[in-house]
């Protein structure tokens, strides 16, 4: 168990020496609260080259092993960062938690609900033993999103009525052809929503609260030789009564932004590519009472965009770029994780929170396949585990027929293929 009475850096083992694993290791090297002590990969050469990169940064060279069990036996470890293919997350989390280590899981939590539930159960049991388990969702720590979620949660936006999440990106046919795993349900877990839109969907769910029901349609409209969707739309109803729209595509040439908006009776905000594009909260009750009753889009004359007063310039659309923004986001989340371990509290992103966001994405695919609305709690509870997603299933009969097969073979294929892969490719 980690000694919470000291500020000595937590010793970190990174499992998976692909792109994202090396990124975690580099972030940790520059974090005062962390020390990279082990790199684990089933392919020894991958771990060795990653360790060489770490040593070149002027810090002690971490040990390299082929398994997490070997690393735990060989050196003192406080935290294990799981950056392997998603199908391996549960077995690695189980091994690390059983050894009394805190765990960080790179997104997504998993690509299947049964395995995700396994991880949630493991994390719940470990929590009783004082262990922290967190899932990477670094954009929840972006100052723009922190400001928007805070205003939604503390009532400054009044009654939050609706939201929109839109990811309008472009991926060429060559992108999908560049790897056999791309565009497959087994290894990619989905298309424009699961890969490109998952962070934006997560931020919408974070701001608006518990999703209750989702209704969706998907399409494969601009690409060949893939199983998953390149376009999806959905409507979501939340426990608060708020309604939202999700739109994700990889067929928006030349590739635009990822943005989400939150609208309320006292204020609204827009985040565009992780920066605050608009923010306004009614300054006082008198302003609300004097609002115009005209049909104009902006009923309040002179409503000032307050974004420059809410976050620093580098987090405002049009402001200077934040240095190394991708690394900065992960560093902010690691600061929270280190504090959670030290303080014996829950991390800012729990496994349960990640499970709800994953269930929202899975619910979208299930709804599009069955041709009807789907309750998120049913997805979480496993009622739709046997549904095999079908892109463009426009009627209930087609969707129901497609759902007669189980996901067991797919899950097995994913795990088998994932074991042979260390790729942590950028989506």
Coordinates of N, CA, C and O in Angstrom, one line a residue, residues 194-369:
X194 N -17.1 5.7 -31.2 CA -16.2 5.1 -30.2 C -14.8 5.6 -30.3 O -14.1 5.9 -29.3
X195 N -14.3 5.9 -31.5 CA -12.9 6.3 -31.7 C -12.7 7.8 -31.7 O -12.0 8.3 -30.9
X196 N -13.4 8.5 -32.6 CA -13.2 9.9 -32.7 C -14.1 10.7 -31.7 O -13.6 11.8 -31.2
X197 N -15.3 10.3 -31.4 CA -16.2 11.1 -30.6 C -16.3 10.8 -29.2 O -17.0 11.5 -28.4
X198 N -15.6 9.8 -28.7 CA -15.8 9.3 -27.3 C -15.5 10.4 -26.3 O -16.2 10.5 -25.3
X199 N -14.5 11.2 -26.5 CA -14.2 12.2 -25.5 C -15.2 13.3 -25.4 O -15.6 13.8 -24.3
X200 N -15.7 13.7 -26.6 CA -16.8 14.7 -26.6 C -18.1 14.3 -26.0 O -18.8 15.0 -25.3
X201 N -18.4 13.0 -26.3 CA -19.6 12.4 -25.7 C -19.4 12.4 -24.2 O -20.4 12.7 -23.4
X202 N -18.2 12.0 -23.7 CA -18.0 11.9 -22.3 C -18.1 13.3 -21.6 O -18.7 13.4 -20.5
X203 N -17.7 14.4 -22.3 CA -17.8 15.7 -21.7 C -19.2 16.2 -21.7 O -19.7 16.8 -20.7
X204 N -20.0 15.8 -22.7 CA -21.5 16.1 -22.6 C -22.2 15.4 -21.5 O -22.9 16.1 -20.8
X205 N -21.9 14.2 -21.3 CA -22.5 13.4 -20.2 C -22.0 14.0 -18.9 O -22.8 14.1 -17.9
X206 N -20.8 14.3 -18.7 CA -20.3 14.9 -17.5 C -21.0 16.2 -17.2 O -21.4 16.4 -16.0
X207 N -21.3 17.0 -18.2 CA -21.9 18.3 -17.9 C -23.4 18.2 -17.6 O -24.0 18.8 -16.8
X208 N -24.1 17.3 -18.4 CA -25.6 17.2 -18.3 C -26.1 16.2 -17.3 O -27.2 16.2 -16.9
X209 N -25.2 15.3 -16.8 CA -25.6 14.3 -15.8 C -25.9 12.9 -16.3 O -25.5 12.6 -17.4
X210 N -26.7 12.2 -15.5 CA -26.9 10.8 -15.8 C -27.8 10.6 -17.1 O -29.0 11.1 -17.0
X211 N -27.4 10.0 -18.1 CA -28.2 9.7 -19.3 C -29.2 8.6 -19.0 O -28.9 7.6 -18.3
X212 N -30.4 8.8 -19.5 CA -31.5 7.8 -19.2 C -31.8 6.9 -20.4 O -32.0 5.7 -20.4
X213 N -31.9 7.6 -21.6 CA -32.4 6.9 -22.8 C -31.7 7.5 -24.0 O -31.5 8.7 -24.1
X214 N -31.4 6.7 -25.0 CA -30.8 7.1 -26.2 C -31.5 6.5 -27.4 O -31.9 5.4 -27.4
X215 N -31.6 7.3 -28.5 CA -32.2 6.9 -29.8 C -31.2 7.3 -30.9 O -30.9 8.5 -30.9
X216 N -30.8 6.4 -31.7 CA -29.7 6.7 -32.7 C -29.9 6.0 -34.0 O -30.7 5.1 -34.2
X217 N -29.2 6.6 -35.0 CA -29.0 6.0 -36.3 C -27.6 6.1 -36.7 O -26.9 7.1 -36.4
X218 N -27.1 5.1 -37.4 CA -25.7 5.1 -37.9 C -25.7 4.9 -39.4 O -26.6 4.3 -40.0
X219 N -24.6 5.3 -40.0 CA -24.4 5.0 -41.5 C -23.0 4.8 -41.8 O -22.1 5.4 -41.2
X220 N -22.7 4.1 -42.9 CA -21.4 4.0 -43.5 C -21.6 4.6 -44.9 O -22.1 4.0 -45.8
X221 N -21.2 5.9 -45.0 CA -21.6 6.7 -46.2 C -20.5 7.1 -47.1 O -20.7 7.5 -48.3
X222 N -19.2 7.0 -46.6 CA -18.1 7.6 -47.4 C -16.9 6.7 -47.4 O -15.9 7.1 -47.9
X223 N -17.0 5.5 -46.9 CA -15.8 4.6 -46.8 C -16.1 3.2 -47.2 O -17.3 2.8 -47.1
X224 N -15.1 2.4 -47.6 CA -15.3 1.0 -48.0 C -14.5 0.1 -47.1 O -13.6 0.6 -46.4
X225 N -14.8 -1.2 -47.1 CA -14.0 -2.2 -46.5 C -13.9 -2.0 -45.0 O -12.9 -2.4 -44.4
X226 N -14.9 -1.4 -44.3 CA -14.9 -1.3 -42.8 C -16.2 -1.8 -42.3 O -17.2 -1.7 -43.1
X227 N -16.3 -2.2 -41.1 CA -17.5 -2.8 -40.5 C -18.3 -1.7 -39.7 O -19.5 -1.8 -39.6
X228 N -17.6 -0.6 -39.3 CA -18.2 0.3 -38.4 C -18.7 1.5 -39.1 O -18.5 1.7 -40.3
X229 N -19.3 2.4 -38.3 CA -20.0 3.6 -38.9 C -18.9 4.7 -39.1 O -18.0 4.9 -38.4
X230 N -19.2 5.5 -40.2 CA -18.4 6.8 -40.4 C -19.3 8.0 -40.1 O -18.8 9.1 -40.1
X231 N -20.6 7.7 -39.8 CA -21.5 8.8 -39.4 C -22.6 8.3 -38.5 O -23.1 7.2 -38.6
X232 N -22.9 9.1 -37.4 CA -23.9 8.7 -36.5 C -24.5 9.9 -35.9 O -23.9 11.0 -35.7
X233 N -25.8 9.8 -35.6 CA -26.6 10.9 -34.9 C -27.4 10.2 -33.8 O -27.8 9.0 -34.0
X234 N -27.7 10.9 -32.7 CA -28.5 10.4 -31.7 C -29.1 11.5 -30.8 O -28.5 12.6 -30.8
X235 N -30.2 11.2 -30.2 CA -30.8 12.0 -29.2 C -30.7 11.3 -27.8 O -30.9 10.1 -27.8
X236 N -30.5 12.1 -26.8 CA -30.3 11.5 -25.5 C -31.2 12.3 -24.5 O -31.3 13.5 -24.5
X237 N -31.9 11.5 -23.6 CA -32.7 12.1 -22.5 C -31.9 11.9 -21.2 O -31.5 10.7 -21.0
X238 N -31.8 12.9 -20.4 CA -31.1 12.8 -19.1 C -32.0 12.7 -18.0 O -33.2 13.1 -18.1
X239 N -31.5 12.3 -16.8 CA -32.4 12.2 -15.6 C -33.0 13.5 -15.2 O -34.1 13.5 -14.6
X240 N -32.3 14.6 -15.5 CA -32.8 15.9 -15.1 C -33.9 16.4 -16.1 O -34.6 17.4 -15.8
X241 N -34.1 15.7 -17.2 CA -35.1 16.1 -18.2 C -34.4 16.7 -19.4 O -35.1 16.9 -20.4
X242 N -33.2 17.1 -19.2 CA -32.4 17.7 -20.3 C -32.4 16.8 -21.5 O -32.3 15.6 -21.4
X243 N -32.3 17.4 -22.7 CA -32.2 16.7 -24.0 C -31.0 17.1 -24.7 O -30.5 18.2 -24.6
X244 N -30.4 16.1 -25.4 CA -29.1 16.4 -26.1 C -29.1 15.7 -27.4 O -29.7 14.7 -27.7
X245 N -28.2 16.2 -28.3 CA -28.0 15.6 -29.6 C -26.5 15.3 -29.7 O -25.6 16.0 -29.3
X246 N -26.2 14.1 -30.2 CA -24.8 13.6 -30.5 C -24.7 13.5 -32.0 O -25.5 12.8 -32.7
X247 N -23.6 14.0 -32.6 CA -23.3 13.9 -34.0 C -21.8 13.6 -34.1 O -21.0 14.4 -33.6
X248 N -21.5 12.5 -34.8 CA -20.1 12.2 -35.0 C -19.9 11.7 -36.4 O -20.7 10.8 -36.9
X249 N -18.9 12.1 -37.1 CA -18.6 11.7 -38.4 C -17.1 11.7 -38.7 O -16.4 12.6 -38.2
X250 N -16.6 10.8 -39.6 CA -15.3 10.9 -40.1 C -15.3 11.2 -41.6 O -14.4 10.9 -42.3
X251 N -16.4 11.8 -42.0 CA -16.7 12.1 -43.4 C -17.0 13.5 -43.6 O -17.8 13.9 -44.5
X252 N -16.4 14.4 -42.9 CA -16.6 15.9 -43.0 C -15.3 16.5 -43.5 O -14.5 17.0 -42.7
X253 N -15.1 16.4 -44.8 CA -13.9 17.0 -45.4 C -14.0 18.5 -45.3 O -15.0 19.1 -45.5
X254 N -12.8 19.2 -45.0 CA -11.5 18.6 -44.8 C -11.2 18.3 -43.4 O -10.0 18.0 -43.0
X255 N -12.2 18.2 -42.5 CA -12.0 17.9 -41.1 C -12.2 19.2 -40.3 O -11.4 20.2 -40.4
X256 N -13.3 19.3 -39.5 CA -13.5 20.5 -38.8 C -13.3 20.2 -37.3 O -12.3 19.6 -37.0
X257 N -14.1 20.7 -36.4 CA -13.7 20.7 -35.0 C -14.6 19.7 -34.2 O -15.6 19.2 -34.7
X258 N -14.1 19.4 -33.0 CA -14.9 18.7 -32.0 C -15.4 19.8 -31.0 O -14.6 20.5 -30.4
X259 N -16.7 19.9 -30.9 CA -17.3 20.9 -30.0 C -18.5 20.4 -29.3 O -19.2 19.4 -29.7
X260 N -18.8 21.0 -28.2 CA -20.0 20.7 -27.5 C -20.5 21.9 -26.8 O -19.8 22.9 -26.6
X261 N -21.9 22.0 -26.7 CA -22.5 23.1 -26.1 C -23.5 22.7 -25.0 O -24.1 21.6 -25.1
X262 N -23.6 23.6 -24.0 CA -24.5 23.4 -22.9 C -25.4 24.6 -22.8 O -24.9 25.7 -22.7
X263 N -26.7 24.4 -22.8 CA -27.7 25.5 -22.8 C -28.6 25.4 -21.6 O -29.1 24.4 -21.3
X264 N -28.8 26.6 -20.9 CA -29.6 26.6 -19.7 C -30.4 27.9 -19.7 O -30.3 28.8 -20.5
X265 N -31.3 28.0 -18.7 CA -32.2 29.1 -18.6 C -31.6 30.4 -18.1 O -32.1 31.5 -18.2
X266 N -30.4 30.2 -17.5 CA -29.6 31.4 -17.0 C -28.3 31.6 -17.6 O -27.6 32.5 -17.3
X267 N -27.9 30.7 -18.5 CA -26.6 30.8 -19.2 C -26.3 29.7 -20.1 O -27.0 28.6 -20.1
X268 N -25.3 29.8 -20.9 CA -24.9 28.8 -21.9 C -23.5 28.9 -22.2 O -22.8 29.9 -21.9
X269 N -22.9 27.9 -22.8 CA -21.5 27.8 -23.1 C -21.2 26.9 -24.3 O -22.0 26.0 -24.6
X270 N -20.1 27.2 -25.0 CA -19.7 26.3 -26.1 C -18.2 26.1 -25.9 O -17.4 27.0 -25.7
X271 N -17.7 24.9 -26.1 CA -16.3 24.5 -26.1 C -16.0 23.9 -27.4 O -16.7 23.0 -27.9
X272 N -15.0 24.5 -28.1 CA -14.6 24.1 -29.4 C -13.1 23.7 -29.4 O -12.2 24.5 -29.1
X273 N -12.9 22.4 -29.8 CA -11.5 21.9 -29.7 C -10.8 22.2 -28.4 O -9.7 22.8 -28.4
X274 N -11.5 21.9 -27.3 CA -10.9 22.0 -26.0 C -10.8 23.4 -25.5 O -10.3 23.7 -24.3
X275 N -11.2 24.4 -26.2 CA -11.1 25.8 -25.8 C -12.5 26.4 -25.7 O -13.4 26.0 -26.4
X276 N -12.6 27.4 -24.8 CA -13.9 28.0 -24.6 C -14.2 29.0 -25.7 O -13.5 30.0 -25.9
X277 N -15.3 28.7 -26.4 CA -15.7 29.5 -27.6 C -16.7 30.6 -27.2 O -16.9 31.6 -27.8
X278 N -17.5 30.2 -26.1 CA -18.6 31.2 -25.7 C -18.9 30.8 -24.2 O -19.0 29.6 -23.9
X279 N -19.2 31.8 -23.4 CA -19.6 31.6 -22.0 C -20.4 32.8 -21.6 O -19.9 33.9 -21.7
X280 N -21.6 32.6 -21.1 CA -22.4 33.7 -20.6 C -23.3 33.2 -19.5 O -24.0 32.2 -19.7
X281 N -23.3 33.9 -18.4 CA -24.2 33.6 -17.3 C -24.9 35.0 -17.0 O -24.2 36.0 -16.9
X282 N -26.2 34.9 -16.8 CA -26.9 36.2 -16.5 C -26.3 36.8 -15.2 O -26.2 36.1 -14.2
X283 N -26.0 38.1 -15.3 CA -25.3 38.7 -14.1 C -26.2 38.9 -12.9 O -25.7 38.9 -11.8
X284 N -27.5 39.0 -13.1 CA -28.4 39.2 -12.0 C -29.8 38.9 -12.4 O -30.1 38.7 -13.5
X285 N -30.7 38.9 -11.4 CA -32.1 38.5 -11.6 C -32.8 39.6 -12.5 O -33.6 39.3 -13.3
X286 N -32.4 40.8 -12.3 CA -33.0 41.9 -13.1 C -32.8 41.7 -14.6 O -33.7 42.0 -15.4
X287 N -31.6 41.2 -14.9 CA -31.3 41.0 -16.3 C -32.2 39.9 -16.9 O -32.7 40.0 -18.0
X288 N -32.4 38.9 -16.1 CA -33.3 37.8 -16.5 C -34.7 38.3 -16.7 O -35.4 38.0 -17.7
X289 N -35.2 39.1 -15.8 CA -36.6 39.6 -15.8 C -36.8 40.6 -17.0 O -37.9 40.7 -17.5
X290 N -35.7 41.2 -17.4 CA -35.9 42.2 -18.5 C -35.7 41.6 -19.9 O -35.7 42.4 -20.9
X291 N -35.4 40.3 -19.9 CA -35.2 39.7 -21.2 C -36.3 39.9 -22.2 O -37.5 39.9 -21.9
X292 N -35.9 40.2 -23.4 CA -36.9 40.5 -24.4 C -37.8 39.3 -24.7 O -37.3 38.2 -24.6
X293 N -39.0 39.5 -25.1 CA -39.9 38.4 -25.5 C -40.0 38.4 -27.1 O -40.9 37.7 -27.6
X294 N -39.1 39.0 -27.8 CA -39.1 38.9 -29.2 C -38.7 37.6 -29.7 O -38.2 36.7 -28.9
X295 N -38.8 37.4 -31.0 CA -38.4 36.1 -31.6 C -37.0 36.1 -32.0 O -36.5 35.2 -32.7
X296 N -36.2 37.1 -31.7 CA -34.8 37.1 -32.1 C -34.0 36.0 -31.4 O -34.3 35.6 -30.3
X297 N -33.0 35.6 -32.1 CA -32.1 34.5 -31.6 C -31.6 34.9 -30.2 O -31.5 34.2 -29.3
X298 N -31.1 36.2 -30.1 CA -30.6 36.7 -28.8 C -31.6 37.6 -28.2 O -31.7 38.8 -28.7
X299 N -32.3 37.2 -27.2 CA -33.4 38.0 -26.7 C -32.9 39.0 -25.7 O -33.6 39.9 -25.4
X300 N -31.7 38.8 -25.2 CA -31.1 39.8 -24.2 C -30.2 40.7 -24.9 O -29.1 40.3 -25.4
X301 N -30.5 42.0 -25.0 CA -29.7 42.9 -25.7 C -28.4 43.1 -24.9 O -28.4 43.3 -23.7
X302 N -27.3 43.1 -25.6 CA -26.0 43.4 -25.0 C -25.4 42.3 -24.1 O -24.6 42.5 -23.3
X303 N -25.9 41.1 -24.3 CA -25.3 40.0 -23.5 C -23.9 39.8 -23.9 O -23.5 39.6 -25.0
X304 N -23.0 39.9 -22.9 CA -21.6 39.9 -23.1 C -21.0 38.5 -23.0 O -21.3 37.8 -22.1
X305 N -20.2 38.2 -24.0 CA -19.4 36.9 -24.0 C -18.4 37.0 -22.9 O -17.5 37.8 -22.9
X306 N -18.5 36.2 -21.8 CA -17.7 36.3 -20.7 C -16.5 35.4 -20.7 O -15.8 35.2 -19.6
X307 N -16.2 34.7 -21.8 CA -15.2 33.6 -21.8 C -13.8 34.1 -21.3 O -13.1 33.4 -20.7
X308 N -13.4 35.3 -21.7 CA -12.1 35.8 -21.4 C -11.9 36.0 -19.9 O -10.8 36.1 -19.4
X309 N -13.0 36.1 -19.1 CA -13.0 36.3 -17.7 C -13.0 35.0 -16.9 O -12.9 35.0 -15.7
X310 N -13.3 33.9 -17.7 CA -13.5 32.6 -17.0 C -12.3 31.7 -17.0 O -12.0 31.0 -16.0
X311 N -11.5 31.7 -18.1 CA -10.3 30.9 -18.2 C -9.1 31.7 -18.8 O -9.3 32.8 -19.4
X312 N -7.9 31.3 -18.6 CA -6.7 32.0 -19.1 C -6.8 32.0 -20.6 O -7.5 31.2 -21.3
X313 N -6.0 33.0 -21.2 CA -6.1 33.2 -22.7 C -5.8 32.0 -23.5 O -6.4 31.8 -24.6
X314 N -4.9 31.1 -23.1 CA -4.6 29.9 -23.9 C -5.7 28.9 -23.9 O -5.6 27.9 -24.7
X315 N -6.7 29.1 -23.1 CA -7.9 28.2 -23.1 C -9.1 28.8 -23.7 O -10.2 28.3 -23.6
X316 N -8.9 29.9 -24.4 CA -10.0 30.7 -25.1 C -9.8 30.5 -26.6 O -8.6 30.7 -27.1
X317 N -10.8 30.3 -27.4 CA -10.7 30.3 -28.8 C -10.1 31.6 -29.3 O -10.6 32.7 -28.9
X318 N -9.1 31.5 -30.1 CA -8.5 32.7 -30.6 C -7.3 33.2 -29.8 O -6.5 34.0 -30.2
X319 N -7.1 32.6 -28.6 CA -6.0 32.9 -27.7 C -4.7 32.2 -28.1 O -4.7 31.3 -29.1
X320 N -3.6 32.4 -27.5 CA -2.3 31.7 -27.8 C -2.5 30.3 -27.5 O -3.2 29.8 -26.6
X321 N -1.7 29.5 -28.2 CA -1.8 28.0 -28.0 C -1.1 27.6 -26.6 O -0.1 28.2 -26.2
X322 N -1.8 26.6 -26.0 CA -1.2 26.1 -24.8 C 0.0 25.2 -25.2 O -0.2 24.3 -26.0
X323 N 1.2 25.4 -24.6 CA 2.3 24.5 -24.9 C 2.0 23.1 -24.7 O 1.6 22.7 -23.6
X324 N 2.2 22.3 -25.7 CA 2.1 20.8 -25.6 C 0.7 20.4 -25.0 O 0.7 19.8 -23.9
X325 N -0.4 20.9 -25.6 CA -1.7 20.7 -25.0 C -2.0 19.3 -24.7 O -2.6 19.0 -23.6
X326 N -1.7 18.3 -25.6 CA -2.0 16.9 -25.4 C -1.4 16.4 -24.1 O -2.0 15.7 -23.3
X327 N -0.1 16.7 -23.9 CA 0.6 16.3 -22.7 C 0.1 17.0 -21.5 O 0.0 16.4 -20.4
X328 N -0.3 18.3 -21.6 CA -0.8 19.1 -20.5 C -2.1 18.5 -19.9 O -2.3 18.5 -18.7
X329 N -2.9 18.0 -20.8 CA -4.2 17.4 -20.3 C -3.9 16.2 -19.5 O -4.5 16.0 -18.4
X330 N -3.1 15.3 -20.0 CA -2.8 14.1 -19.2 C -2.1 14.4 -17.9 O -2.3 13.8 -16.8
X331 N -1.2 15.5 -17.9 CA -0.5 15.9 -16.7 C -1.5 16.4 -15.7 O -1.4 16.1 -14.5
X332 N -2.5 17.1 -16.1 CA -3.5 17.6 -15.2 C -4.3 16.5 -14.5 O -4.6 16.5 -13.3
X333 N -4.6 15.4 -15.3 CA -5.3 14.3 -14.7 C -4.4 13.5 -13.8 O -4.8 13.1 -12.7
X334 N -3.1 13.4 -14.1 CA -2.2 12.7 -13.2 C -2.0 13.4 -11.9 O -1.9 12.8 -10.9
X335 N -2.1 14.8 -12.0 CA -2.0 15.5 -10.7 C -3.2 15.2 -9.8 O -3.1 15.0 -8.6
X336 N -4.4 15.0 -10.4 CA -5.6 14.6 -9.7 C -5.4 13.2 -9.1 O -5.7 12.9 -8.0
X337 N -4.8 12.3 -9.9 CA -4.7 10.9 -9.5 C -3.7 10.8 -8.3 O -3.9 10.1 -7.3
X338 N -2.6 11.5 -8.4 CA -1.6 11.5 -7.4 C -2.2 12.1 -6.1 O -2.0 11.5 -5.0
X339 N -3.0 13.1 -6.2 CA -3.7 13.7 -5.0 C -4.7 12.7 -4.4 O -4.8 12.6 -3.2
X340 N -5.4 12.0 -5.3 CA -6.4 11.0 -4.8 C -5.7 9.9 -4.0 O -6.2 9.5 -2.9
X341 N -4.5 9.5 -4.5 CA -3.8 8.4 -3.8 C -3.3 9.0 -2.4 O -3.4 8.4 -1.4
X342 N -2.7 10.2 -2.4 CA -2.2 10.8 -1.2 C -3.3 11.1 -0.2 O -3.0 10.9 1.0
X343 N -4.4 11.5 -0.7 CA -5.5 11.9 0.2 C -6.5 10.8 0.6 O -7.4 11.0 1.4
X344 N -6.3 9.7 -0.1 CA -7.2 8.6 0.2 C -8.7 8.9 -0.3 O -9.6 8.4 0.3
X345 N -8.8 9.6 -1.4 CA -10.1 9.9 -1.9 C -10.4 9.3 -3.3 O -9.4 8.8 -3.9
X346 N -11.6 9.5 -3.8 CA -11.9 9.1 -5.1 C -11.2 10.0 -6.1 O -11.1 11.2 -5.9
X347 N -10.8 9.5 -7.3 CA -10.2 10.3 -8.3 C -11.3 11.1 -9.0 O -12.5 10.8 -8.9
X348 N -10.9 12.1 -9.8 CA -11.8 12.9 -10.5 C -12.6 12.2 -11.5 O -13.7 12.5 -11.8
X349 N -12.0 11.1 -12.1 CA -12.7 10.3 -13.1 C -12.6 8.8 -12.5 O -11.6 8.2 -12.5
X350 N -13.8 8.4 -12.1 CA -13.9 7.0 -11.5 C -14.2 6.0 -12.6 O -14.6 6.4 -13.7
X351 N -14.1 4.7 -12.3 CA -14.5 3.7 -13.2 C -16.0 3.7 -13.5 O -16.4 3.5 -14.6
X352 N -16.7 4.0 -12.4 CA -18.2 4.1 -12.6 C -18.6 5.2 -13.6 O -19.5 5.0 -14.4
X353 N -17.9 6.3 -13.5 CA -18.1 7.4 -14.5 C -17.8 7.0 -15.9 O -18.5 7.2 -16.9
X354 N -16.7 6.3 -16.0 CA -16.3 5.8 -17.4 C -17.2 4.8 -17.9 O -17.5 4.7 -19.1
X355 N -17.8 4.0 -17.0 CA -18.8 2.9 -17.4 C -20.0 3.6 -17.9 O -20.6 3.1 -18.9
X356 N -20.5 4.7 -17.3 CA -21.7 5.4 -17.9 C -21.4 5.9 -19.2 O -22.3 5.8 -20.2
X357 N -20.3 6.6 -19.5 CA -19.9 7.1 -20.8 C -19.8 6.0 -21.8 O -20.3 6.1 -22.9
X358 N -19.2 4.9 -21.4 CA -19.1 3.8 -22.3 C -20.5 3.2 -22.7 O -20.8 2.9 -23.8
X359 N -21.3 3.1 -21.7 CA -22.7 2.6 -21.9 C -23.5 3.5 -22.8 O -24.4 3.1 -23.6
X360 N -23.2 4.8 -22.8 CA -23.9 5.8 -23.7 C -23.5 5.5 -25.1 O -24.3 5.4 -26.0
X361 N -22.2 5.2 -25.3 CA -21.7 4.9 -26.7 C -22.3 3.6 -27.1 O -22.8 3.4 -28.2
X362 N -22.2 2.6 -26.3 CA -22.7 1.2 -26.6 C -24.2 1.3 -26.8 O -24.8 0.7 -27.7
X363 N -24.9 2.1 -26.0 CA -26.4 2.3 -26.2 C -26.7 2.9 -27.5 O -27.7 2.5 -28.2
X364 N -25.9 3.8 -28.0 CA -26.1 4.4 -29.3 C -26.0 3.3 -30.4 O -26.9 3.2 -31.3
X365 N -25.0 2.4 -30.3 CA -24.9 1.3 -31.3 C -26.1 0.4 -31.2 O -26.6 -0.1 -32.2
X366 N -26.5 0.1 -30.0 CA -27.6 -0.9 -29.8 C -28.9 -0.3 -30.4 O -29.7 -0.9 -31.1
X367 N -29.1 1.0 -30.1 CA -30.3 1.6 -30.6 C -30.4 1.7 -32.1 O -31.4 1.4 -32.7
X368 N -29.2 2.0 -32.7 CA -29.2 2.1 -34.1 C -29.4 0.7 -34.8 O -30.0 0.6 -35.8
X369 N -29.0 -0.3 -34.1 CA -29.1 -1.7 -34.6 C -30.6 -2.2 -34.4 O -31.2 -2.8 -35.3

